[in-house]
Short mmCIF file of C-alpha atoms and ligand atoms in Angstrom, two decimals:
data_model
loop_
_atom_site.label_atom_id
_atom_site.label_comp_id
_atom_site.label_asym_id
_atom_site.label_seq_id
_atom_site.Cartn_x
_atom_site.Cartn_y
_atom_site.Cartn_z
CA UNK R 1 63.91 237.05 105.81
CA UNK R 2 61.14 237.06 108.39
CA UNK R 3 59.47 240.47 108.69
CA UNK R 4 57.12 241.37 111.51
CA UNK R 5 53.72 239.77 111.14
CA UNK R 6 52.15 243.24 111.20
CA UNK R 7 52.99 243.49 107.52
CA UNK R 8 54.69 246.77 108.34
CA UNK R 9 57.06 246.36 105.41
CA UNK R 10 55.23 247.21 102.18
CA UNK R 11 56.29 246.23 98.69
CA UNK R 12 54.59 247.81 95.70
CA UNK R 13 54.42 245.10 93.03
CA UNK R 14 54.08 246.88 89.69
CA UNK R 15 52.84 244.54 86.94
CA UNK R 16 53.13 245.78 83.35
CA UNK R 17 51.86 244.44 80.04
CA UNK R 18 54.17 241.54 79.30
CA UNK R 19 52.84 238.07 78.54
CA UNK R 20 54.73 237.07 81.70
CA UNK R 21 52.30 239.15 83.81
CA UNK R 22 50.65 235.98 85.09
CA UNK R 23 53.96 234.93 86.73
CA UNK R 24 53.70 238.00 88.96
CA UNK R 25 50.98 236.11 90.84
CA UNK R 26 53.55 233.57 91.98
CA UNK R 27 55.91 236.37 92.94
CA UNK R 28 53.14 238.06 94.93
CA UNK R 29 52.56 234.81 96.80
CA UNK R 30 56.28 234.42 97.59
CA UNK R 31 56.40 237.99 98.92
CA UNK R 32 53.32 237.46 101.10
CA UNK R 33 54.89 234.28 102.53
CA UNK R 34 57.82 236.43 103.68
CA UNK R 35 55.36 238.35 105.85
CA UNK R 36 55.44 241.40 103.57
CA UNK R 37 52.47 243.63 102.78
CA UNK R 38 52.15 243.62 98.96
CA UNK R 39 50.30 246.38 97.12
CA UNK R 40 49.62 245.17 93.57
CA UNK R 41 49.54 247.76 90.78
CA UNK R 42 48.49 246.71 87.29
CA UNK R 43 48.94 248.99 84.30
CA UNK R 44 46.16 249.17 81.73
CA UNK R 45 47.96 246.71 79.42
CA UNK R 46 48.75 244.35 82.31
CA UNK R 47 45.04 244.08 83.04
CA UNK R 48 44.59 242.67 79.53
CA UNK R 49 46.89 239.80 80.52
CA UNK R 50 46.34 239.19 84.21
CA UNK R 51 43.30 239.76 86.38
CA UNK R 52 43.47 242.20 89.29
CA UNK R 53 41.23 239.86 91.28
CA UNK R 54 43.97 237.21 91.38
CA UNK R 55 46.42 239.67 92.92
CA UNK R 56 43.84 240.89 95.41
CA UNK R 57 43.08 237.34 96.48
CA UNK R 58 46.78 236.51 96.90
CA UNK R 59 47.82 239.72 98.65
CA UNK R 60 44.65 240.58 100.53
CA UNK R 61 45.20 244.15 99.35
CA UNK R 62 43.17 246.23 96.89
CA UNK R 63 44.83 246.23 93.47
CA UNK R 64 45.56 249.64 92.01
CA UNK R 65 44.36 249.62 88.43
CA UNK R 66 43.30 253.15 87.64
CA UNK R 67 45.27 255.94 86.16
CA UNK R 68 44.82 257.94 89.34
CA UNK R 69 42.95 256.49 92.27
CA UNK R 70 39.76 258.21 93.48
CA UNK R 71 40.35 260.78 96.16
CA UNK R 72 38.09 258.86 98.54
CA UNK R 73 40.81 256.19 98.75
CA UNK R 74 43.66 258.37 100.04
CA UNK R 75 45.55 255.37 101.42
CA UNK R 76 46.32 254.31 97.88
CA UNK R 77 46.87 257.75 96.46
CA UNK R 78 50.19 257.65 94.72
CA UNK R 79 51.96 260.10 97.02
CA UNK R 80 50.87 258.20 100.14
CA UNK R 81 52.13 254.92 98.76
CA UNK R 82 55.28 256.51 97.40
CA UNK R 83 56.10 257.65 100.93
CA UNK R 84 55.08 254.40 102.66
CA UNK R 85 56.58 251.71 100.44
CA UNK R 86 59.90 250.06 101.31
CA UNK R 87 60.45 248.77 97.78
CA UNK R 88 59.00 249.18 94.29
CA UNK R 89 59.28 245.87 92.46
CA UNK R 90 58.33 246.07 88.78
CA UNK R 91 57.83 242.53 87.50
CA UNK R 92 57.46 241.95 84.64
CA UNK R 93 58.96 245.26 83.45
CA UNK R 94 58.23 246.01 79.80
CA UNK R 95 60.33 248.13 77.47
CA UNK R 96 57.58 250.71 77.84
CA UNK R 97 57.78 251.13 81.63
CA UNK R 98 61.59 251.23 81.41
CA UNK R 99 61.34 254.01 78.81
CA UNK R 100 58.78 255.94 80.85
CA UNK R 101 60.83 255.62 84.06
CA UNK R 102 64.06 256.60 82.31
CA UNK R 103 62.46 259.69 80.74
CA UNK R 104 60.28 260.77 83.64
CA UNK R 105 56.99 260.15 81.89
CA UNK R 106 54.11 260.10 84.38
CA UNK R 107 50.92 259.21 82.56
CA UNK R 108 49.50 256.56 84.89
CA UNK R 109 49.56 255.59 88.56
CA UNK R 110 52.71 253.45 88.32
CA UNK R 111 54.88 255.75 86.23
CA UNK R 112 53.79 258.72 88.35
CA UNK R 113 54.56 257.00 91.63
CA UNK R 114 57.97 255.80 90.41
CA UNK R 115 58.86 259.48 90.13
CA UNK R 116 57.43 260.31 93.55
CA UNK R 117 59.06 257.58 95.62
CA UNK R 118 62.48 257.54 97.28
CA UNK R 119 62.24 253.80 97.96
CA UNK R 120 64.57 251.38 96.15
CA UNK R 121 63.29 250.30 92.72
CA UNK R 122 63.92 246.81 91.34
CA UNK R 123 63.05 246.01 87.70
CA UNK R 124 62.64 242.46 86.37
CA UNK R 125 62.57 242.99 82.58
CA UNK R 126 60.58 240.72 80.26
CA UNK R 127 60.27 241.29 76.51
CA UNK R 128 61.20 240.03 73.06
CA UNK R 129 64.95 239.61 72.52
CA UNK R 130 65.21 242.29 69.82
CA UNK R 131 63.31 244.74 72.00
CA UNK R 132 65.63 243.99 74.92
CA UNK R 133 68.76 244.33 72.82
CA UNK R 134 67.52 247.49 71.08
CA UNK R 135 69.87 250.45 71.79
CA UNK R 136 66.92 252.48 73.12
CA UNK R 137 66.05 249.85 75.72
CA UNK R 138 69.68 249.31 76.66
CA UNK R 139 70.15 253.06 77.02
CA UNK R 140 67.07 253.29 79.27
CA UNK R 141 68.40 250.45 81.45
CA UNK R 142 71.79 252.15 81.70
CA UNK R 143 70.15 255.44 82.66
CA UNK R 144 68.07 253.80 85.36
CA UNK R 145 71.10 251.91 86.72
CA UNK R 146 73.07 255.15 86.88
CA UNK R 147 70.24 256.58 88.99
CA UNK R 148 70.53 253.67 91.40
CA UNK R 149 67.75 251.42 90.17
CA UNK R 150 68.32 247.67 90.48
CA UNK R 151 67.77 244.99 87.85
CA UNK R 152 67.31 241.23 88.04
CA UNK R 153 67.24 239.22 84.80
CA UNK R 154 66.02 238.74 82.19
CA UNK R 155 66.73 235.12 81.58
CA UNK R 156 67.40 233.41 78.26
CA UNK R 157 65.27 230.67 76.72
CA UNK R 158 62.12 230.12 74.67
CA UNK R 159 60.01 233.27 74.60
CA UNK R 160 56.25 233.58 74.14
CA UNK R 161 56.87 234.83 70.64
CA UNK R 162 58.36 231.38 69.94
CA UNK R 163 61.87 232.75 69.53
CA UNK R 164 64.88 231.68 71.59
CA UNK R 165 67.02 234.27 73.31
CA UNK R 166 67.35 236.71 76.22
CA UNK R 167 64.20 238.39 77.43
CA UNK R 168 62.35 235.82 79.54
CA UNK R 169 61.20 236.97 82.96
CA UNK R 170 63.65 235.45 85.44
CA UNK R 171 62.16 232.98 87.95
CA UNK R 172 59.96 234.54 90.66
CA UNK R 173 62.11 232.90 93.38
CA UNK R 174 65.18 234.60 91.92
CA UNK R 175 63.34 237.94 91.84
CA UNK R 176 62.42 237.42 95.51
CA UNK R 177 66.06 236.72 96.38
CA UNK R 178 67.12 239.89 94.57
CA UNK R 179 64.47 241.88 96.45
CA UNK R 180 65.11 240.68 100.01
CA UNK R 181 68.49 242.42 100.51
CA UNK R 182 66.85 245.67 99.34
CA UNK R 183 64.30 245.26 102.14
CA UNK R 184 66.89 244.55 104.83
CA UNK R 185 68.40 247.64 106.39
CA UNK R 186 71.41 245.79 107.79
CA UNK R 187 74.69 246.69 106.06
CA UNK R 188 77.22 245.48 108.65
CA UNK R 189 78.99 243.24 106.12
CA UNK R 190 79.01 245.76 103.28
CA UNK R 191 82.38 245.59 101.52
CA UNK R 192 83.28 242.36 103.29
CA UNK R 193 84.18 239.26 101.24
CA UNK R 194 82.65 236.12 102.71
CA UNK R 195 83.75 232.70 101.40
CA UNK R 196 81.62 229.70 102.35
CA UNK R 197 82.06 226.00 101.63
CA UNK R 198 78.80 224.11 101.39
CA UNK R 199 77.29 220.74 100.55
CA UNK R 200 78.99 217.35 100.68
CA UNK R 201 82.00 216.20 98.65
CA UNK R 202 81.99 213.01 96.60
CA UNK R 203 85.08 210.75 96.46
CA UNK R 204 84.99 208.45 93.40
CA UNK R 205 85.56 204.70 93.69
CA UNK R 206 85.00 203.98 90.01
CA UNK R 207 83.18 205.82 87.17
CA UNK R 208 79.84 204.91 88.72
CA UNK R 209 80.28 204.90 92.50
CA UNK R 210 81.52 207.35 95.10
CA UNK R 211 81.87 207.81 98.85
CA UNK R 212 79.54 210.61 99.85
CA UNK R 213 77.48 211.97 102.71
CA UNK R 214 74.00 213.30 103.36
CA UNK R 215 74.71 217.03 103.21
CA UNK R 216 71.87 218.83 101.39
CA UNK R 217 73.51 222.27 101.21
CA UNK R 218 70.72 223.89 103.25
CA UNK R 219 73.11 225.21 105.89
CA UNK R 220 75.41 226.67 103.25
CA UNK R 221 72.49 228.33 101.50
CA UNK R 222 71.27 229.84 104.77
CA UNK R 223 74.74 231.26 105.47
CA UNK R 224 75.02 232.71 101.96
CA UNK R 225 71.54 234.30 102.18
CA UNK R 226 72.30 235.87 105.56
CA UNK R 227 75.58 237.28 104.26
CA UNK R 228 73.82 238.73 101.19
CA UNK R 229 71.11 240.30 103.37
CA UNK R 230 73.91 242.01 105.30
CA UNK R 231 75.40 243.27 101.99
CA UNK R 232 78.52 241.06 101.91
CA UNK R 233 80.19 239.95 98.69
CA UNK R 234 79.57 236.19 98.85
CA UNK R 235 81.44 233.32 97.20
CA UNK R 236 80.28 229.75 97.75
CA UNK R 237 82.33 226.66 96.89
CA UNK R 238 79.80 223.87 96.84
CA UNK R 239 79.86 220.13 96.50
CA UNK R 240 76.93 218.49 94.70
CA UNK R 241 73.80 219.70 96.44
CA UNK R 242 70.03 219.50 96.01
CA UNK R 243 69.67 223.05 97.34
CA UNK R 244 70.09 225.94 94.88
CA UNK R 245 72.29 228.78 96.03
CA UNK R 246 70.67 232.21 96.43
CA UNK R 247 70.75 234.85 93.68
CA UNK R 248 73.77 237.09 93.93
CA UNK R 249 76.43 234.66 95.13
CA UNK R 250 79.48 233.76 93.09
CA UNK R 251 79.31 229.96 92.99
CA UNK R 252 82.00 227.38 92.24
CA UNK R 253 80.75 223.80 91.92
CA UNK R 254 83.16 221.00 92.87
CA UNK R 255 82.94 217.24 93.42
CA UNK R 256 85.88 216.09 95.54
CA UNK R 257 87.59 217.38 98.66
CA UNK R 258 90.73 217.96 96.62
CA UNK R 259 88.86 220.17 94.14
CA UNK R 260 87.27 222.05 97.05
CA UNK R 261 90.70 222.49 98.64
CA UNK R 262 92.08 223.89 95.38
CA UNK R 263 89.32 226.49 95.12
CA UNK R 264 89.63 227.47 98.76
CA UNK R 265 93.39 227.89 98.49
CA UNK R 266 92.85 230.02 95.38
CA UNK R 267 90.40 232.51 96.90
CA UNK R 268 90.63 232.24 100.68
CA UNK R 269 93.40 234.83 100.82
CA UNK R 270 90.84 237.42 99.62
CA UNK R 271 88.29 236.44 102.25
CA UNK R 272 87.53 238.62 105.25
CA UNK R 273 85.43 235.75 106.57
CA UNK R 274 85.83 232.06 105.73
CA UNK R 275 83.10 229.65 106.86
CA UNK R 276 83.69 225.96 106.38
CA UNK R 277 80.17 224.51 106.47
CA UNK R 278 80.77 221.80 103.88
CA UNK R 279 80.75 218.12 104.81
CA UNK R 280 84.20 217.43 103.43
CA UNK R 281 85.26 213.80 103.14
CA UNK R 282 88.22 213.00 105.37
CA UNK R 283 89.24 210.09 103.14
CA UNK R 284 89.26 209.15 99.46
CA UNK R 285 89.94 205.90 97.64
CA UNK R 286 93.67 205.50 97.10
CA UNK R 287 92.95 203.83 93.74
CA UNK R 288 90.01 204.97 91.56
CA UNK R 289 89.13 202.16 89.18
CA UNK R 290 88.96 203.30 85.53
CA UNK R 291 86.15 200.77 84.95
CA UNK R 292 83.09 199.85 86.94
CA UNK R 293 84.20 197.38 89.60
CA UNK R 294 82.58 194.00 88.97
CA UNK R 295 81.12 191.72 91.58
CA UNK R 296 83.78 189.06 92.12
CA UNK R 297 81.98 186.72 94.49
CA UNK R 298 84.43 187.69 97.24
CA UNK R 299 84.78 190.60 99.74
CA UNK R 300 86.05 193.86 98.23
CA UNK R 301 88.67 195.85 100.16
CA UNK R 302 88.97 199.58 99.53
CA UNK R 303 92.11 201.32 100.74
CA UNK R 304 91.34 204.90 101.77
CA UNK R 305 93.86 207.69 102.17
CA UNK R 306 93.44 211.04 103.93
CA UNK R 307 92.12 214.12 102.14
CA UNK R 308 93.56 217.58 102.79
CA UNK R 309 92.06 219.22 105.89
CA UNK R 310 90.87 222.43 104.25
CA UNK R 311 89.83 224.23 107.43
CA UNK R 312 93.09 223.38 109.20
CA UNK R 313 95.10 224.68 106.22
CA UNK R 314 93.25 228.01 106.36
CA UNK R 315 93.13 228.24 110.15
CA UNK R 316 96.84 227.65 110.59
CA UNK R 317 97.70 230.22 107.90
CA UNK R 318 95.16 232.84 108.92
CA UNK R 319 95.81 236.31 107.53
CA UNK R 320 95.62 239.39 109.81
CA UNK R 321 92.02 240.43 110.38
CA UNK R 322 90.54 237.26 108.86
CA UNK R 323 87.75 235.48 110.73
CA UNK R 324 87.78 231.70 110.34
CA UNK R 325 84.65 229.70 111.21
CA UNK R 326 84.48 225.93 111.27
CA UNK R 327 81.66 223.48 111.88
CA UNK R 328 81.75 220.33 113.95
CA UNK R 329 79.35 217.56 113.01
CA UNK R 330 79.08 215.40 116.09
CA UNK R 331 77.00 212.45 117.20
CA UNK R 332 78.28 212.48 120.78
CA UNK R 333 80.42 214.58 123.14
CA UNK R 334 79.38 217.68 121.22
CA UNK R 335 81.29 220.28 123.23
CA UNK R 336 84.40 218.17 123.88
CA UNK R 337 84.80 217.17 120.24
CA UNK R 338 84.12 220.70 119.02
CA UNK R 339 86.67 222.17 121.45
CA UNK R 340 89.28 219.78 120.08
CA UNK R 341 88.52 220.92 116.52
CA UNK R 342 88.55 224.59 117.53
CA UNK R 343 92.13 224.37 118.74
CA UNK R 344 93.38 221.83 116.17
CA UNK R 345 92.15 223.96 113.28
CA UNK R 346 92.88 227.30 115.01
CA UNK R 347 89.47 228.67 114.06
CA UNK R 348 87.92 231.76 115.65
CA UNK R 349 84.58 230.02 116.01
CA UNK R 350 83.23 226.50 115.72
CA UNK R 351 79.52 225.93 115.15
CA UNK R 352 79.05 222.57 116.85
CA UNK R 353 75.96 220.73 115.71
CA UNK R 354 74.31 217.49 116.67
CA UNK R 355 73.85 215.55 113.43
CA UNK R 356 72.20 212.33 114.55
CA UNK R 357 68.80 213.71 115.55
CA UNK R 358 65.72 213.76 113.29
CA UNK R 359 65.49 217.54 113.64
CA UNK R 360 69.17 218.38 113.54
CA UNK R 361 71.88 217.75 110.98
CA UNK R 362 72.03 216.65 107.36
CA UNK R 363 69.05 217.73 105.30
CA UNK R 364 67.03 219.10 108.20
CA UNK R 365 65.45 222.58 108.33
CA UNK R 366 66.64 223.02 111.92
CA UNK R 367 69.82 222.51 113.91
CA UNK R 368 70.56 221.81 117.54
CA UNK R 369 73.84 223.63 117.96
CA UNK R 370 76.15 225.87 119.94
CA UNK R 371 78.91 228.32 119.10
CA UNK R 372 82.37 227.88 120.60
CA UNK R 373 84.80 230.78 120.42
CA UNK R 374 88.57 230.90 120.73
CA UNK R 375 88.27 232.56 124.15
CA UNK R 376 86.62 229.46 125.60
CA UNK R 377 83.07 230.77 125.38
CA UNK R 378 80.19 228.38 124.63
CA UNK R 379 76.89 229.89 123.40
CA UNK R 380 74.05 227.38 123.45
CA UNK R 381 71.62 228.03 120.56
CA UNK R 382 69.24 225.15 121.20
CA UNK R 383 67.03 224.13 118.28
CA UNK R 384 66.84 226.85 115.60
CA UNK R 385 66.02 227.12 111.88
CA UNK R 386 69.21 227.05 109.89
CA UNK R 387 68.43 230.62 108.77
CA UNK R 388 68.40 231.69 112.42
CA UNK R 389 71.60 229.77 113.14
CA UNK R 390 73.18 231.74 110.30
CA UNK R 391 71.85 235.02 111.72
CA UNK R 392 73.24 234.36 115.21
CA UNK R 393 76.57 233.18 113.80
CA UNK R 394 76.94 236.32 111.68
CA UNK R 395 76.04 238.46 114.70
CA UNK R 396 78.97 236.85 116.53
CA UNK R 397 81.28 237.32 113.54
CA UNK R 398 80.20 240.96 113.18
CA UNK R 399 81.11 241.62 116.79
CA UNK R 400 84.63 240.40 116.07
CA UNK R 401 85.07 241.78 112.54
CA UNK R 402 87.44 244.74 112.34
CA UNK R 403 85.43 247.81 111.29
O1 LIG Z 501 74.11 220.70 104.28
P1 LIG Z 501 73.06 220.37 105.31
O2 LIG Z 501 72.21 219.23 104.90
O3 LIG Z 501 72.29 221.59 105.72
O4 LIG Z 501 73.82 219.85 106.64
C1 LIG Z 501 74.56 220.80 107.36
C2 LIG Z 501 75.79 220.13 107.97
C3 LIG Z 501 75.33 219.12 108.99
C4 LIG Z 501 76.60 219.46 106.88
C5 LIG Z 501 76.63 221.24 108.63
O5 LIG Z 501 75.87 221.84 109.67
C6 LIG Z 501 77.92 220.68 109.19
O6 LIG Z 501 77.99 220.14 110.26
N1 LIG Z 501 78.99 220.82 108.37
C7 LIG Z 501 80.32 220.28 108.74
C8 LIG Z 501 80.34 218.82 108.43
C9 LIG Z 501 81.73 218.27 108.70
O7 LIG Z 501 82.44 217.86 107.84
O8 LIG Z 501 82.03 218.40 110.02
P2 LIG Z 501 83.40 217.68 110.63
O9 LIG Z 501 83.25 217.75 112.11
O10 LIG Z 501 83.61 216.34 109.99
O11 LIG Z 501 84.55 218.67 110.10
C10 LIG Z 501 85.01 219.69 110.94
C11 LIG Z 501 85.30 220.95 110.12
O12 LIG Z 501 86.42 220.70 109.25
C12 LIG Z 501 84.16 221.40 109.22
O13 LIG Z 501 84.18 222.81 109.21
C13 LIG Z 501 84.54 220.86 107.86
O14 LIG Z 501 84.03 221.70 106.82
C14 LIG Z 501 86.04 220.93 107.90
N2 LIG Z 501 86.74 219.90 107.12
C15 LIG Z 501 86.53 218.58 107.37
C16 LIG Z 501 87.24 217.65 106.65
C17 LIG Z 501 88.19 218.08 105.68
N3 LIG Z 501 88.87 217.20 104.97
N4 LIG Z 501 88.37 219.40 105.47
C18 LIG Z 501 87.67 220.32 106.19
O15 LIG Z 501 87.82 221.51 105.99
#
């Protein structure tokens, strides 16, 4: 999400006394890179584990470390910040801060301000497994969730106390992805189910080789992130991809076009919006060799047969109120080819993109594209980041979505 460069959107990053406190530096950096103003707050125990100076250097903001800030710094007095902040992000969140927040204890700047703010609160717990599983901690988490607080993590794995189990601070990137929708006021897809296909399929030739394509999954990720920011319920069916999907999506990993088709058939009927962004193979090997094909000193002929056309199956059986969006990957005749696909697949929109340019197509950060609609409209988008392509596309879908 790109916020205004004026840093008008402020996130209070509350750091408490977990050994994972040092990871909050990385989180602070990720937040700053989103153009957010980050006000770091370190509890007394956090300062034993992570230096305030690091947070000040990363955020460019004065770290709040006292119990109650001196009156001569009213801009960081807890009531002022409580009113101003768009999000309170407590990472790492110890059992102690969860207990204080759940029971209304206000004995330092952070716990006091958590009571004073009306901004959303997101906790990223980090603690020993037994502490996390303790009924008291679980009860505090349940209480805070009932009051509308949000939680991300913890993760499972090796903990600082050399035990294995749940309680690790979840990755800072994941925390960021959980925070961004809380900072985005848009809710125009709230309650809508969006199903997206992403990545490229792989059609096996033998146990070692396959027919594939260069899809990285970046476009699919951008679409999923945009839908999450707009509060949709997002399911992604993805072929193998080097790009992780954002936190909060329901993901189904597949390999072949047939597997993708199966998943789509299974869940597309529930979708309010179906977006077919995956690079789905049109053909597969008629015969898949059970053993690795050996060099035979002679040409090898592969007989390919057609795969199911997933988009066409959905488009021609569209349910009332559903919005169907296809993509067209073209190397020439962009509009003409895309128009043909729009009518053949009976989609509501086709995102036609040039895929043979160094800055547009498979694996790129940007796309040169246009949106064709079923009424004959063509909206030129020019060269945009894939995140912005997703934003414009969802704006078009929103305009057509039944309320
Ligand atoms: O993943 P990235 O690296 O970010 O690259 C993004 C992208 C270039 C893959 C993406 O922008 C894109 O163009 N995706 C569609 C690729 C594709 O298969 O286009 P197509 O013109 O061959 O297919 C037309 C439409 O039919 C697409 O919506 C496709 O998903 C769908 N299709 C195609 C074949 C098939 N068997 N079933 C399908 O549903």
